[in-house]
Structures are given as structure tokens and as C-alpha cells.
Amino acid sequence: MIISIASGKGGTGKTTVAAGLAASVDPPVTVLDCDVEEPNLHLFLHPAVTHSEKVIAPVPEIDPDRCTLCRKCMEICRFNAIAVAGKTVVTFAELCHSCGGCSIICPEKAITKKERVLGLVETGTCSVPGLAFGQGLLDIGQVMVPPVVRRVKTHGAGPGGLTLIDAPPGTSCPVIAAMKDTDFVVLVTEPTPFGLNDLKLAVETVRLLGIPHGLIINRAGMGDDAVYDYAREKNLRVLMEIPFDRKIATAYSKGDLIISARPHYKEKFKQLYNDICRLADDNTGAK
Amino acid sequence: MKLAVSSTGPDLSSDVDPRFGRASYILVVDTDTLAVEVIDNAANKDAFKGAGIQAAAAVCDKGADILLTGFCGPNAFKTLDAAGVKVANDVSGTVQSAVERFKAGEFTFSSTPNTEGHW
């Protein structure tokens, strides 16, 4: 079972939910921080990193002795990462999406793959028994997020266990890469005009992907009722409400888990997981 | 000598287009005969990415020795530099006057791009 936790809006409580759920359900569980531009789940879980690996994407390198300036590589590249300039071929690694088309189409076999480091994936263990941890870190200056997210996702718990994916905010490629091929998407919002605005975008995205999903309303009690009206109108199931509670806010402000401030949330998170399993199974999350 | 000039229109009376990669046209002018070869840059104007690279490659293809334009970014500059095309930036006025001022030796060549890349 793979559950991704997404939101649209940033700062709604994705990481709070991911950490709380990860620390509450029965092992084996792996929780993966796929917000690789700014991973922060480690602040809740304090993992000990035991393994790290570089995420490498190939970029083309041209052998000028073999190249006949035929331009086939330039024509196939939809990102304009290769250009024939006079008698030389110029490449732009930062525009390359590592599709490999240029090296396949080159009739002279003049293109070899050079390694470019996009980022790092770290895995390890947490103080919570049976909880494995992983996170991605995009290198400074790199913009190719999805390959790093996909690599983080290869470190899931496997078929027998539960994998939780803490997705980045937004609705663009990094989020799609995080949610794709997961069994269920938990959308976390807050009951404010800002939460609702971005929730709508996130719901449209998840429904396009056809993944069963449900809603968690965090800081319930603040703001207004418009999120509830929207959920009703769109048949969006509210899985859980986390109240706008001073004790929870205080715990968060110190980097503590919800379940340390409000221990009964452990049972609530277990119940949440059971509900998600049922919904993912009969595929009624979207209905 | 052949001069490439980014241009808002297809003839010498047009103004220099300050943008290079997304210029409407690029005119390749023979400095002796003033014969003009027109590159219609419409496809690059709306390119998703890499407009400067494509425009630069087109300039190299035409065998231009010099580019006169307003702004030239890092990727276009790198492409032009690879083919040995020299760049004079901050050029304005009509294409014809730019060519005349070039012939009068008014421009200096740039050793670096004069604007940032675009994401």
C-alpha cells in the first residue's frame, strides 16, 4: 500500500500528517520525503541516515571526430539542448531532460552519455520502532525535480508494507511525480480561502490522475465553512479533522509529533489508515 | 562581411528588435552590397525554451560573422561564440542605421552575454 500526502497549498500540514501517521500505524512502514527542494520531515522524525546515493541524469557529450553535423540530434531535441553552431555542436546540460533521444538517433554513434548529478537520496532509520525513512535533496542549481522524486520512491516498503509519501506543494511536475502510481492520495487543507483555492487545483489534479483520494482538514475551527461546502459539492470524503488546538500548535512549534501532544491521535491515525485501506480497495475515494 | 541584425520587420527600414532569441525577424545583411537575407523567426518567438539557441544556430547557418542586437543571453552567446560569431549588444534604431554605424566602427564587441537566461 502506497499513500501520498499532498495539498496544493503549502503549509497546510502535509508533513504533520505524514509524520503522525508514520509514527502511529503498525510496522513495517517507510515514510519518504519527496519535497526534495525543501525536505523537512526529518525535523519531526530525527532519522539516522545509514545510506546515501547520488541521483545522476545522463547528458549528451559529442565526439567531434565522429560527428558529421547532420543535425538529427538538434532536430529531435524538444528542449533545444543541442545546437549545431557552424562547425561545432553545442550542448546545454541545464536544458537537457535526459530522454536519450539524441544518442539513439545519432547515425554516427558520436554521442555518449556524460553524468550530471541532480541530487541526493538518503535513507535511514527513526527512533520509532519499525519506521524506515527516506528523503531526496535537490542539488543547488538543478531544476530537474521529478527524477530525484522518482528515485526517492524506489526506497518504499515494498508490497508487504506501508509506504507514505510526503509530496511537495503545488500541482506541477514534482507533485505529479510524487503522487503517480500511489494507491491513495490524502489531500490536506485548511478551512481558509487560501486553503480552498489551492485545494480545488489539487482535487482537479488528482482526479485527472484517477487516484482514489480523501481530505484532511487541518486547523479545523479557524476560517470559514467554504471548504466543507466544496467537499460536499464535489463528493470529497473528509477523512479526518485536526482541530485548531493550542496544544497541537505548541507541539508543532517545537518540532514534536501530534501524538506526543495528544496521545489519543495515535488511535485516530490508525483508524485513518484503516479507512484509507477500505477506500483504496473499493476505489470509492473519489465517489 | 555578413551582419546579422535582430529586427522587428523584414526590411532595412525596420527597427532593431531589442530581443534576439524572440525577435520577429533576423536580417542577414551583406555589408558591401546591402543585400538582405531574411530569417523569419516566428517559430522561435513562441518557443517553449531555447529560443536564443535556435536563433543563434540559424545565424550561424547563414554564415554571419557579426550579430547586432539589443540583448543577448548566455545560451545564445555560447552558441554564437562556438561558431566564432562576434556580438555587439545594446543596438537600437533602424537596421539600416545600425549597419551604417557598424561600418563607421561605432560598435564594440561584447565578451559576455548582457542579459540573464530565462526560465
Short mmCIF file of C-alpha atoms in Angstrom, two decimals:
data_model
loop_
_atom_site.label_atom_id
_atom_site.label_comp_id
_atom_site.label_asym_id
_atom_site.label_seq_id
_atom_site.Cartn_x
_atom_site.Cartn_y
_atom_site.Cartn_z
CA MET A 1 0.00 0.00 0.00
CA ILE A 2 1.38 3.41 -1.02
CA ILE A 3 -0.27 6.55 0.28
CA SER A 4 0.79 10.00 -0.88
CA ILE A 5 0.04 13.12 1.13
CA ALA A 6 -0.45 16.24 -0.95
CA SER A 7 -2.15 19.61 -0.61
CA GLY A 8 -1.96 22.20 -3.34
CA LYS A 9 -1.24 24.94 -0.82
CA GLY A 10 2.00 24.85 1.14
CA GLY A 11 1.96 24.87 4.92
CA THR A 12 -1.38 23.08 5.38
CA GLY A 13 0.07 20.20 7.40
CA LYS A 14 1.19 17.51 4.92
CA THR A 15 4.32 16.77 6.88
CA THR A 16 2.47 16.88 10.21
CA VAL A 17 0.03 14.26 8.89
CA ALA A 18 2.75 12.14 7.27
CA ALA A 19 4.82 12.07 10.46
CA GLY A 20 1.81 11.45 12.70
CA LEU A 21 0.53 8.62 10.53
CA ALA A 22 4.01 7.10 10.15
CA ALA A 23 4.55 7.05 13.91
CA SER A 24 1.09 5.60 14.68
CA VAL A 25 0.40 2.67 12.36
CA ASP A 26 1.83 -0.83 12.79
CA PRO A 27 5.19 -1.56 11.12
CA PRO A 28 6.67 -2.18 8.63
CA VAL A 29 6.30 1.43 7.46
CA THR A 30 8.54 3.56 5.27
CA VAL A 31 8.00 7.29 5.09
CA LEU A 32 9.57 9.19 2.20
CA ASP A 33 10.00 12.96 2.00
CA CYS A 34 9.55 13.75 -1.69
CA ASP A 35 9.58 17.53 -1.21
CA VAL A 36 13.13 17.43 -2.49
CA GLU A 37 13.52 21.19 -2.85
CA GLU A 38 12.93 21.69 0.84
CA PRO A 39 12.69 18.39 2.72
CA ASN A 40 11.74 18.92 6.36
CA LEU A 41 10.10 15.70 7.55
CA HIS A 42 13.39 14.85 9.26
CA LEU A 43 12.69 17.65 11.75
CA PHE A 44 9.81 15.59 13.16
CA LEU A 45 11.43 12.16 12.95
CA HIS A 46 15.16 12.74 13.53
CA PRO A 47 16.31 9.84 11.35
CA ALA A 48 19.79 8.34 11.48
CA VAL A 49 20.94 8.28 7.85
CA THR A 50 22.55 4.95 7.03
CA HIS A 51 22.79 5.12 3.25
CA SER A 52 23.04 7.85 0.67
CA GLU A 53 23.24 7.77 -3.11
CA LYS A 54 23.64 10.35 -5.84
CA VAL A 55 20.85 10.83 -8.38
CA ILE A 56 22.51 11.02 -11.77
CA ALA A 57 20.97 12.01 -15.10
CA PRO A 58 22.82 11.49 -18.36
CA VAL A 59 23.51 14.47 -20.62
CA PRO A 60 24.97 14.21 -24.11
CA GLU A 61 28.64 14.59 -24.93
CA ILE A 62 29.58 14.88 -28.60
CA ASP A 63 32.64 13.26 -30.14
CA PRO A 64 33.71 15.89 -32.71
CA ASP A 65 35.75 13.32 -34.67
CA ARG A 66 32.69 11.19 -35.37
CA CYS A 67 30.11 13.98 -35.73
CA THR A 68 29.18 14.88 -39.32
CA LEU A 69 26.99 17.87 -38.29
CA CYS A 70 23.92 16.09 -39.69
CA ARG A 71 21.65 17.88 -37.15
CA LYS A 72 19.49 14.87 -36.33
CA CYS A 73 20.22 15.36 -32.61
CA MET A 74 19.33 19.05 -32.80
CA GLU A 75 16.06 18.28 -34.57
CA ILE A 76 14.89 15.60 -32.16
CA CYS A 77 15.59 17.61 -29.00
CA ARG A 78 12.37 19.34 -28.00
CA PHE A 79 14.16 21.29 -25.26
CA ASN A 80 16.73 22.80 -27.65
CA ALA A 81 19.54 21.41 -25.54
CA ILE A 82 21.74 20.70 -28.58
CA ALA A 83 22.63 23.13 -31.35
CA VAL A 84 24.84 22.90 -34.39
CA ALA A 85 26.79 26.18 -34.46
CA GLY A 86 28.96 26.48 -37.53
CA LYS A 87 31.33 23.54 -37.43
CA THR A 88 30.71 22.59 -33.81
CA VAL A 89 27.88 21.15 -31.72
CA VAL A 90 26.99 22.97 -28.51
CA THR A 91 25.14 21.25 -25.67
CA PHE A 92 23.21 22.75 -22.76
CA ALA A 93 23.11 20.33 -19.84
CA GLU A 94 20.71 22.52 -17.85
CA LEU A 95 18.07 22.28 -20.60
CA CYS A 96 18.51 18.52 -21.13
CA HIS A 97 15.73 16.26 -19.80
CA SER A 98 17.85 13.11 -20.22
CA CYS A 99 15.45 11.40 -22.65
CA GLY A 100 18.36 9.85 -24.56
CA GLY A 101 16.77 10.61 -27.96
CA CYS A 102 19.90 12.29 -29.32
CA SER A 103 22.17 9.32 -28.67
CA ILE A 104 19.61 6.89 -30.13
CA ILE A 105 19.10 8.85 -33.33
CA CYS A 106 22.77 9.72 -33.98
CA PRO A 107 23.76 7.66 -37.06
CA GLU A 108 27.49 8.11 -36.34
CA LYS A 109 27.34 6.97 -32.69
CA ALA A 110 29.02 10.27 -31.87
CA ILE A 111 27.00 10.91 -28.71
CA THR A 112 27.99 9.41 -25.41
CA LYS A 113 26.36 9.96 -22.05
CA LYS A 114 28.03 12.18 -19.51
CA GLU A 115 26.88 12.08 -15.91
CA ARG A 116 25.23 15.06 -14.29
CA VAL A 117 24.39 14.93 -10.57
CA LEU A 118 20.85 16.17 -9.85
CA GLY A 119 20.71 15.48 -6.16
CA LEU A 120 20.98 13.01 -3.34
CA VAL A 121 18.76 10.36 -1.80
CA GLU A 122 19.25 9.48 1.86
CA THR A 123 17.70 6.58 3.73
CA GLY A 124 17.86 5.51 7.33
CA THR A 125 16.00 4.57 10.47
CA CYS A 126 13.99 6.52 13.03
CA SER A 127 13.66 6.23 16.79
CA VAL A 128 10.09 4.98 16.17
CA PRO A 129 10.48 1.17 16.01
CA GLY A 130 9.96 -0.37 12.57
CA LEU A 131 9.81 3.00 10.82
CA ALA A 132 12.17 3.44 7.86
CA PHE A 133 12.91 6.87 6.45
CA GLY A 134 13.98 8.30 3.11
CA GLN A 135 14.36 11.76 1.62
CA GLY A 136 15.58 13.44 -1.53
CA LEU A 137 17.74 16.56 -1.71
CA LEU A 138 17.90 18.50 -4.95
CA ASP A 139 21.36 19.91 -5.66
CA ILE A 140 21.75 23.68 -5.69
CA GLY A 141 21.46 24.99 -9.25
CA GLN A 142 19.49 21.98 -10.51
CA VAL A 143 15.87 22.26 -11.66
CA MET A 144 15.09 18.68 -12.67
CA VAL A 145 12.98 17.63 -9.69
CA PRO A 146 10.99 14.60 -10.96
CA PRO A 147 13.98 12.24 -11.42
CA VAL A 148 15.00 12.87 -7.80
CA VAL A 149 11.43 12.27 -6.59
CA ARG A 150 11.21 9.04 -8.60
CA ARG A 151 14.47 7.82 -7.13
CA VAL A 152 13.28 8.51 -3.56
CA LYS A 153 10.17 6.47 -4.34
CA THR A 154 12.24 3.40 -5.22
CA HIS A 155 13.02 3.11 -1.48
CA GLY A 156 9.46 2.25 -0.44
CA ALA A 157 8.46 -0.55 1.92
CA GLY A 158 7.56 -2.94 -0.89
CA PRO A 159 4.34 -4.89 -1.39
CA GLY A 160 4.08 -6.21 2.18
CA GLY A 161 4.42 -2.87 3.94
CA LEU A 162 3.05 0.64 4.01
CA THR A 163 4.81 3.45 2.16
CA LEU A 164 3.89 7.05 2.99
CA ILE A 165 4.94 9.76 0.58
CA ASP A 166 5.16 13.35 1.74
CA ALA A 167 4.61 15.26 -1.52
CA PRO A 168 5.71 18.80 -2.31
CA PRO A 169 3.05 21.55 -2.51
CA GLY A 170 1.66 22.78 -5.82
CA THR A 171 0.24 20.90 -8.80
CA SER A 172 3.17 20.78 -11.24
CA CYS A 173 5.62 18.06 -12.30
CA PRO A 174 7.23 17.43 -8.87
CA VAL A 175 3.80 16.78 -7.30
CA ILE A 176 2.67 14.57 -10.16
CA ALA A 177 5.89 12.56 -9.84
CA ALA A 178 5.22 12.14 -6.11
CA MET A 179 1.53 11.11 -6.44
CA LYS A 180 1.84 8.97 -9.56
CA ASP A 181 1.41 5.22 -9.07
CA THR A 182 0.32 5.61 -5.45
CA ASP A 183 -2.79 3.78 -4.24
CA PHE A 184 -4.38 6.70 -2.44
CA VAL A 185 -3.86 10.45 -2.13
CA VAL A 186 -4.59 12.23 1.14
CA LEU A 187 -5.19 15.92 0.47
CA VAL A 188 -4.53 18.17 3.45
CA THR A 189 -6.11 21.60 3.55
CA GLU A 190 -7.04 24.33 5.99
CA PRO A 191 -10.50 25.92 6.12
CA THR A 192 -9.49 29.30 4.72
CA PRO A 193 -9.99 30.95 1.32
CA PHE A 194 -6.32 30.21 0.62
CA GLY A 195 -6.61 26.56 1.54
CA LEU A 196 -9.76 26.17 -0.56
CA ASN A 197 -8.32 27.94 -3.59
CA ASP A 198 -5.37 25.56 -3.84
CA LEU A 199 -7.38 22.52 -2.73
CA LYS A 200 -9.54 22.92 -5.82
CA LEU A 201 -6.44 22.77 -8.02
CA ALA A 202 -5.17 19.71 -6.16
CA VAL A 203 -8.53 17.90 -6.45
CA GLU A 204 -8.64 18.56 -10.19
CA THR A 205 -5.10 17.19 -10.49
CA VAL A 206 -5.79 14.02 -8.51
CA ARG A 207 -9.00 13.36 -10.44
CA LEU A 208 -7.12 13.73 -13.72
CA LEU A 209 -4.68 11.10 -12.47
CA GLY A 210 -7.61 8.89 -11.42
CA ILE A 211 -6.24 8.09 -7.97
CA PRO A 212 -8.67 7.44 -5.07
CA HIS A 213 -8.43 10.31 -2.60
CA GLY A 214 -9.83 11.92 0.51
CA LEU A 215 -9.49 15.08 2.54
CA ILE A 216 -7.99 16.01 5.89
CA ILE A 217 -8.99 19.41 7.23
CA ASN A 218 -6.22 20.73 9.44
CA ARG A 219 -6.67 23.63 11.86
CA ALA A 220 -10.39 22.94 11.77
CA GLY A 221 -12.31 25.68 13.57
CA MET A 222 -10.39 28.57 12.11
CA GLY A 223 -11.50 30.32 8.92
CA ASP A 224 -14.86 29.55 7.36
CA ASP A 225 -17.08 26.71 6.12
CA ALA A 226 -16.37 27.07 2.41
CA VAL A 227 -14.02 24.04 2.36
CA TYR A 228 -16.81 21.89 3.82
CA ASP A 229 -19.30 23.19 1.25
CA TYR A 230 -16.84 22.42 -1.52
CA ALA A 231 -16.18 18.91 -0.18
CA ARG A 232 -19.92 18.20 -0.12
CA GLU A 233 -20.45 19.59 -3.58
CA LYS A 234 -17.60 17.51 -5.04
CA ASN A 235 -18.34 14.33 -3.06
CA LEU A 236 -14.96 14.67 -1.48
CA ARG A 237 -14.73 12.47 1.60
CA VAL A 238 -13.47 14.18 4.76
CA LEU A 239 -11.27 11.53 6.36
CA MET A 240 -10.19 13.47 9.41
CA GLU A 241 -10.30 16.86 11.04
CA ILE A 242 -7.42 18.11 13.15
CA PRO A 243 -8.66 20.98 15.30
CA PHE A 244 -7.05 24.38 15.61
CA ASP A 245 -5.75 23.31 19.01
CA ARG A 246 -3.22 25.22 21.09
CA LYS A 247 -1.53 22.04 22.35
CA ILE A 248 -1.08 20.70 18.81
CA ALA A 249 0.22 24.08 17.62
CA THR A 250 2.68 24.22 20.52
CA ALA A 251 3.95 20.71 19.73
CA TYR A 252 4.38 21.67 16.07
CA SER A 253 6.26 24.83 17.00
CA LYS A 254 8.82 22.68 18.81
CA GLY A 255 9.04 20.01 16.10
CA ASP A 256 7.11 17.43 18.17
CA LEU A 257 4.63 14.95 16.74
CA ILE A 258 0.87 15.42 17.20
CA ILE A 259 0.72 12.13 19.09
CA SER A 260 3.14 13.41 21.71
CA ALA A 261 0.86 16.38 22.44
CA ARG A 262 -2.40 14.48 22.02
CA PRO A 263 -1.72 10.75 22.52
CA HIS A 264 -5.25 9.72 21.51
CA TYR A 265 -4.35 10.77 17.96
CA LYS A 266 -2.43 7.51 17.64
CA GLU A 267 -5.76 5.68 17.50
CA LYS A 268 -7.20 8.31 15.17
CA PHE A 269 -4.31 7.82 12.75
CA LYS A 270 -4.74 4.03 12.91
CA GLN A 271 -8.41 4.49 12.11
CA LEU A 272 -7.46 6.84 9.27
CA TYR A 273 -5.21 4.17 7.83
CA ASN A 274 -7.97 1.56 8.05
CA ASP A 275 -10.40 3.93 6.32
CA ILE A 276 -7.88 4.61 3.57
CA CYS A 277 -7.28 0.88 3.03
CA ARG A 278 -11.00 0.33 2.63
CA LEU A 279 -11.41 3.30 0.28
CA ALA A 280 -8.40 2.44 -1.83
CA ASP A 281 -9.65 -1.12 -2.05
CA ASP A 282 -13.16 -0.47 -3.26
CA ASN A 283 -11.98 2.57 -5.15
CA THR A 284 -14.69 4.82 -3.79
CA GLY A 285 -12.41 7.60 -2.61
CA ALA A 286 -13.42 9.81 -5.49
CA LYS A 287 -17.07 8.95 -5.43
CA MET B 1 31.18 40.61 -44.47
CA LYS B 2 27.80 39.41 -43.28
CA LEU B 3 25.97 41.14 -40.41
CA ALA B 4 23.02 39.51 -38.66
CA VAL B 5 20.64 42.06 -37.08
CA SER B 6 17.60 41.23 -34.94
CA SER B 7 14.70 43.12 -36.49
CA THR B 8 11.06 43.95 -35.88
CA GLY B 9 10.32 43.74 -39.63
CA PRO B 10 11.58 42.10 -42.82
CA ASP B 11 13.44 45.06 -44.37
CA LEU B 12 16.25 47.52 -43.68
CA SER B 13 13.89 50.33 -42.63
CA SER B 14 12.59 48.20 -39.72
CA ASP B 15 13.70 48.90 -36.17
CA VAL B 16 16.26 46.67 -34.49
CA ASP B 17 14.37 44.23 -32.25
CA PRO B 18 15.93 44.54 -28.79
CA ARG B 19 15.29 40.83 -28.18
CA PHE B 20 17.48 38.39 -30.01
CA GLY B 21 16.07 34.87 -29.48
CA ARG B 22 12.46 36.00 -29.72
CA ALA B 23 12.96 38.74 -32.34
CA SER B 24 10.34 38.81 -35.11
CA TYR B 25 12.98 38.61 -37.83
CA ILE B 26 16.70 38.35 -38.15
CA LEU B 27 18.14 40.12 -41.21
CA VAL B 28 21.44 38.98 -42.61
CA VAL B 29 22.95 41.95 -44.42
CA ASP B 30 25.94 41.92 -46.77
CA THR B 31 27.96 44.98 -45.78
CA ASP B 32 29.25 45.57 -49.32
CA THR B 33 26.10 45.12 -51.41
CA LEU B 34 23.46 45.70 -48.65
CA ALA B 35 21.72 42.57 -49.99
CA VAL B 36 19.37 41.26 -47.29
CA GLU B 37 18.58 37.67 -46.45
CA VAL B 38 15.52 37.40 -44.18
CA ILE B 39 15.24 34.81 -41.40
CA ASP B 40 11.61 34.57 -40.30
CA ASN B 41 11.96 33.88 -36.57
CA ALA B 42 8.24 33.30 -35.93
CA ALA B 43 8.72 29.72 -34.73
CA ASN B 44 11.30 30.76 -32.16
CA LYS B 45 9.27 33.73 -31.00
CA ASP B 46 6.84 31.36 -29.30
CA ALA B 47 9.32 28.59 -28.48
CA PHE B 48 8.83 26.81 -25.18
CA LYS B 49 12.51 27.01 -24.35
CA GLY B 50 15.82 27.56 -26.07
CA ALA B 51 14.70 30.36 -28.42
CA GLY B 52 18.10 32.04 -28.18
CA ILE B 53 19.90 28.80 -29.00
CA GLN B 54 17.78 28.18 -32.09
CA ALA B 55 18.07 31.77 -33.31
CA ALA B 56 21.83 31.63 -32.77
CA ALA B 57 22.08 28.37 -34.71
CA ALA B 58 20.12 29.97 -37.57
CA VAL B 59 22.53 32.94 -37.61
CA CYS B 60 25.49 30.55 -37.71
CA ASP B 61 23.86 28.64 -40.59
CA LYS B 62 23.68 31.79 -42.68
CA GLY B 63 27.40 32.28 -42.30
CA ALA B 64 27.08 35.60 -40.48
CA ASP B 65 30.28 36.99 -38.97
CA ILE B 66 28.70 39.53 -36.61
CA LEU B 67 25.42 39.87 -34.70
CA LEU B 68 23.96 43.27 -33.83
CA THR B 69 21.13 43.12 -31.30
CA GLY B 70 19.74 44.64 -28.12
CA PHE B 71 20.14 41.85 -25.61
CA CYS B 72 21.92 38.54 -25.97
CA GLY B 73 21.54 35.91 -23.24
CA PRO B 74 24.04 33.30 -22.08
CA ASN B 75 22.84 30.34 -24.18
CA ALA B 76 22.64 32.33 -27.41
CA PHE B 77 26.05 33.84 -26.66
CA LYS B 78 27.61 30.43 -26.04
CA THR B 79 26.18 29.11 -29.33
CA LEU B 80 27.37 32.13 -31.34
CA ASP B 81 30.75 32.06 -29.65
CA ALA B 82 31.21 28.39 -30.61
CA ALA B 83 30.80 29.33 -34.26
CA GLY B 84 33.04 32.39 -33.93
CA VAL B 85 30.21 34.92 -34.44
CA LYS B 86 31.01 38.20 -32.67
CA VAL B 87 28.22 40.05 -30.84
CA ALA B 88 27.55 43.78 -30.40
CA ASN B 89 24.78 44.48 -27.86
CA ASP B 90 22.63 47.49 -26.91
CA VAL B 91 21.99 48.33 -30.57
CA SER B 92 18.84 50.32 -31.41
CA GLY B 93 17.43 52.45 -34.26
CA THR B 94 16.70 51.11 -37.73
CA VAL B 95 18.53 48.11 -39.13
CA GLN B 96 19.92 50.30 -41.92
CA SER B 97 21.35 52.85 -39.48
CA ALA B 98 22.77 50.03 -37.37
CA VAL B 99 24.59 48.66 -40.40
CA GLU B 100 25.94 52.13 -41.25
CA ARG B 101 27.09 52.75 -37.69
CA PHE B 102 28.77 49.36 -37.71
CA LYS B 103 30.63 50.24 -40.90
CA ALA B 104 31.68 53.52 -39.28
CA GLY B 105 33.22 51.47 -36.48
CA GLU B 106 30.84 52.67 -33.77
CA PHE B 107 30.24 49.33 -32.05
CA THR B 108 32.44 47.31 -29.76
CA PHE B 109 32.09 43.58 -29.43
CA SER B 110 30.97 42.03 -26.21
CA SER B 111 32.91 39.28 -24.49
CA THR B 112 29.94 38.25 -22.32
CA PRO B 113 26.14 37.99 -22.54
CA ASN B 114 24.39 41.20 -21.45
CA THR B 115 21.22 39.71 -20.03
CA GLU B 116 20.20 36.78 -17.84
CA GLY B 117 18.90 33.44 -19.08
CA HIS B 118 15.15 32.90 -18.86
CA TRP B 119 13.43 30.01 -17.14
#
